[in-house]
Amino acid sequence: MKKLIVFIMLVSGTFQASFPQNSSCRNITAVSQVVIMTEEEKVNHLIDYIRHLSGSVFIRNGKEYSPEKAADHLLSKWKKHKKKVKTAQGFVERLATYSKTDEPYMIRFSDGHMEKCGDLLSLELQRIEI
């Protein structure tokens, strides 16, 4: 039985695996790169995420809006308040969850189920921060 020894190196944020010369796997290299987003990039990603929820309806103060209109609304709130709200988490909690009337922003998906916008964006933020 042959033993396969794999060497893994971390070089400048990438993972590389190298295999011994006599291995049948010697031409395989695994590379993974970690991308670190700024808080501004995270917020822009979240707004873009809303913009591309095709088939869904954004509900604000009882009125229905397209995902594009919803994203434009959230972007305008972000531009107005980003000096006070410094993080993507703050954006979700303070700007993308409730209207001025304290009603939660809701999203109705094409299959009919509804979710709070803040909950949806919190999940997406967790996903991109991993």
mmCIF file of C-alpha atoms in Angstrom:
data_model
loop_
_atom_site.group_PDB
_atom_site.id
_atom_site.type_symbol
_atom_site.label_atom_id
_atom_site.label_comp_id
_atom_site.label_asym_id
_atom_site.label_seq_id
_atom_site.Cartn_x
_atom_site.Cartn_y
_atom_site.Cartn_z
ATOM 1 C CA MET A 1 0.000 0.000 0.000
ATOM 2 C CA LYS A 2 1.443 3.378 -1.036
ATOM 3 C CA LYS A 3 1.121 6.407 1.190
ATOM 4 C CA LEU A 4 0.212 9.713 -0.368
ATOM 5 C CA ILE A 5 1.728 12.700 1.349
ATOM 6 C CA VAL A 6 0.183 16.066 0.560
ATOM 7 C CA PHE A 7 1.839 19.351 1.472
ATOM 8 C CA ILE A 8 -0.410 22.362 1.934
ATOM 9 C CA MET A 9 1.053 25.848 2.030
ATOM 10 C CA LEU A 10 -0.537 29.180 2.791
ATOM 11 C CA VAL A 11 1.014 31.769 0.514
ATOM 12 C CA SER A 12 -0.328 35.328 0.327
ATOM 13 C CA GLY A 13 -3.867 34.337 1.246
ATOM 14 C CA THR A 14 -4.071 31.362 -1.127
ATOM 15 C CA PHE A 15 -4.010 27.697 -0.306
ATOM 16 C CA GLN A 16 -1.907 25.464 -2.513
ATOM 17 C CA ALA A 17 -1.569 21.720 -2.329
ATOM 18 C CA SER A 18 1.505 20.058 -3.764
ATOM 19 C CA PHE A 19 1.887 16.362 -4.347
ATOM 20 C CA PRO A 20 5.022 14.208 -4.378
ATOM 21 C CA GLN A 21 6.794 13.745 -7.740
ATOM 22 C CA ASN A 22 5.866 10.068 -8.059
ATOM 23 C CA SER A 23 2.183 10.669 -7.314
ATOM 24 C CA SER A 24 -0.424 10.287 -10.035
ATOM 25 C CA CYS A 25 -1.961 13.489 -8.649
ATOM 26 C CA ARG A 26 1.131 15.644 -9.089
ATOM 27 C CA ASN A 27 -0.542 17.945 -11.627
ATOM 28 C CA ILE A 28 -3.426 18.880 -9.336
ATOM 29 C CA THR A 29 -3.246 22.177 -7.470
ATOM 30 C CA ALA A 30 -6.037 23.408 -5.199
ATOM 31 C CA VAL A 31 -6.255 27.180 -4.881
ATOM 32 C CA SER A 32 -8.637 29.141 -2.704
ATOM 33 C CA GLN A 33 -8.584 32.880 -2.172
ATOM 34 C CA VAL A 34 -10.239 34.818 0.628
ATOM 35 C CA VAL A 35 -11.905 38.060 -0.418
ATOM 36 C CA ILE A 36 -12.367 40.655 2.281
ATOM 37 C CA MET A 37 -15.096 43.193 1.604
ATOM 38 C CA THR A 38 -15.265 46.657 3.106
ATOM 39 C CA GLU A 39 -18.429 47.637 4.968
ATOM 40 C CA GLU A 40 -19.395 49.846 2.017
ATOM 41 C CA GLU A 41 -18.965 46.912 -0.377
ATOM 42 C CA LYS A 42 -21.106 44.729 1.880
ATOM 43 C CA VAL A 43 -23.900 47.324 1.928
ATOM 44 C CA ASN A 44 -23.700 47.710 -1.845
ATOM 45 C CA HIS A 45 -23.901 43.926 -2.173
ATOM 46 C CA LEU A 46 -27.010 43.828 0.042
ATOM 47 C CA ILE A 47 -28.696 46.569 -1.971
ATOM 48 C CA ASP A 48 -27.818 44.759 -5.193
ATOM 49 C CA TYR A 49 -29.166 41.537 -3.674
ATOM 50 C CA ILE A 50 -32.554 43.229 -3.172
ATOM 51 C CA ARG A 51 -32.402 44.720 -6.684
ATOM 52 C CA HIS A 52 -32.090 41.255 -8.232
ATOM 53 C CA LEU A 53 -34.922 39.489 -6.365
ATOM 54 C CA SER A 54 -36.868 39.054 -9.588
ATOM 55 C CA GLY A 55 -40.507 38.159 -9.205
ATOM 56 C CA SER A 56 -40.662 39.504 -5.661
ATOM 57 C CA VAL A 57 -42.494 42.518 -4.276
ATOM 58 C CA PHE A 58 -41.122 44.894 -1.638
ATOM 59 C CA ILE A 59 -43.778 46.183 0.757
ATOM 60 C CA ARG A 60 -43.205 49.484 2.518
ATOM 61 C CA ASN A 61 -45.953 51.187 4.537
ATOM 62 C CA GLY A 62 -48.587 48.980 2.910
ATOM 63 C CA LYS A 63 -47.571 49.871 -0.654
ATOM 64 C CA GLU A 64 -45.925 47.493 -3.120
ATOM 65 C CA TYR A 65 -42.720 48.281 -4.980
ATOM 66 C CA SER A 66 -40.511 46.469 -7.468
ATOM 67 C CA PRO A 67 -37.130 45.174 -6.276
ATOM 68 C CA GLU A 68 -35.470 47.944 -8.310
ATOM 69 C CA LYS A 69 -37.502 50.667 -6.569
ATOM 70 C CA ALA A 70 -36.830 49.040 -3.202
ATOM 71 C CA ALA A 71 -33.095 48.955 -3.880
ATOM 72 C CA ASP A 72 -33.161 52.612 -4.976
ATOM 73 C CA HIS A 73 -34.986 53.506 -1.751
ATOM 74 C CA LEU A 74 -32.450 51.624 0.408
ATOM 75 C CA LEU A 75 -29.571 53.177 -1.518
ATOM 76 C CA SER A 76 -30.932 56.680 -0.907
ATOM 77 C CA LYS A 77 -31.280 55.916 2.818
ATOM 78 C CA TRP A 78 -27.702 54.581 2.869
ATOM 79 C CA LYS A 79 -26.321 57.664 1.102
ATOM 80 C CA LYS A 80 -28.177 59.942 3.514
ATOM 81 C CA HIS A 81 -27.126 58.140 6.715
ATOM 82 C CA LYS A 82 -23.810 56.398 6.006
ATOM 83 C CA LYS A 83 -21.803 58.880 8.057
ATOM 84 C CA LYS A 84 -23.759 57.751 11.131
ATOM 85 C CA VAL A 85 -24.258 54.098 10.176
ATOM 86 C CA LYS A 86 -20.758 52.747 9.648
ATOM 87 C CA THR A 87 -21.321 48.991 9.217
ATOM 88 C CA ALA A 88 -23.333 46.658 7.025
ATOM 89 C CA GLN A 89 -24.943 45.248 10.162
ATOM 90 C CA GLY A 90 -25.942 48.778 11.156
ATOM 91 C CA PHE A 91 -27.364 49.321 7.676
ATOM 92 C CA VAL A 92 -29.551 46.240 8.042
ATOM 93 C CA GLU A 93 -30.680 47.044 11.581
ATOM 94 C CA ARG A 94 -31.178 50.791 11.280
ATOM 95 C CA LEU A 95 -32.023 51.441 7.637
ATOM 96 C CA ALA A 96 -33.259 48.284 5.903
ATOM 97 C CA THR A 97 -35.595 46.780 8.490
ATOM 98 C CA TYR A 98 -38.271 49.367 9.346
ATOM 99 C CA SER A 99 -39.831 52.430 7.803
ATOM 100 C CA LYS A 100 -40.158 55.748 9.615
ATOM 101 C CA THR A 101 -43.577 54.561 10.785
ATOM 102 C CA ASP A 102 -41.932 51.533 12.499
ATOM 103 C CA GLU A 103 -43.626 49.096 10.123
ATOM 104 C CA PRO A 104 -41.261 46.340 9.033
ATOM 105 C CA TYR A 105 -40.244 46.245 5.393
ATOM 106 C CA MET A 106 -41.561 43.015 3.914
ATOM 107 C CA ILE A 107 -40.738 41.020 0.806
ATOM 108 C CA ARG A 108 -43.292 38.799 -0.884
ATOM 109 C CA PHE A 109 -41.628 36.206 -3.095
ATOM 110 C CA SER A 110 -43.012 34.811 -6.338
ATOM 111 C CA ASP A 111 -44.160 31.654 -4.518
ATOM 112 C CA GLY A 112 -46.271 33.798 -2.162
ATOM 113 C CA HIS A 113 -44.292 33.442 1.057
ATOM 114 C CA MET A 114 -43.307 36.624 2.865
ATOM 115 C CA GLU A 115 -40.234 37.538 4.855
ATOM 116 C CA LYS A 116 -39.050 40.600 6.716
ATOM 117 C CA CYS A 117 -36.463 42.435 4.666
ATOM 118 C CA GLY A 118 -34.199 42.793 7.692
ATOM 119 C CA ASP A 119 -34.233 39.036 8.318
ATOM 120 C CA LEU A 120 -33.433 38.271 4.689
ATOM 121 C CA LEU A 121 -30.569 40.778 4.583
ATOM 122 C CA SER A 122 -29.175 39.523 7.907
ATOM 123 C CA LEU A 123 -28.946 36.020 6.439
ATOM 124 C CA GLU A 124 -27.284 37.293 3.275
ATOM 125 C CA LEU A 125 -24.825 39.334 5.338
ATOM 126 C CA GLN A 126 -23.924 36.252 7.378
ATOM 127 C CA ARG A 127 -23.397 34.320 4.150
ATOM 128 C CA ILE A 128 -20.972 36.850 2.650
ATOM 129 C CA GLU A 129 -19.053 37.351 5.894
ATOM 130 C CA ILE A 130 -18.108 33.660 6.211
#
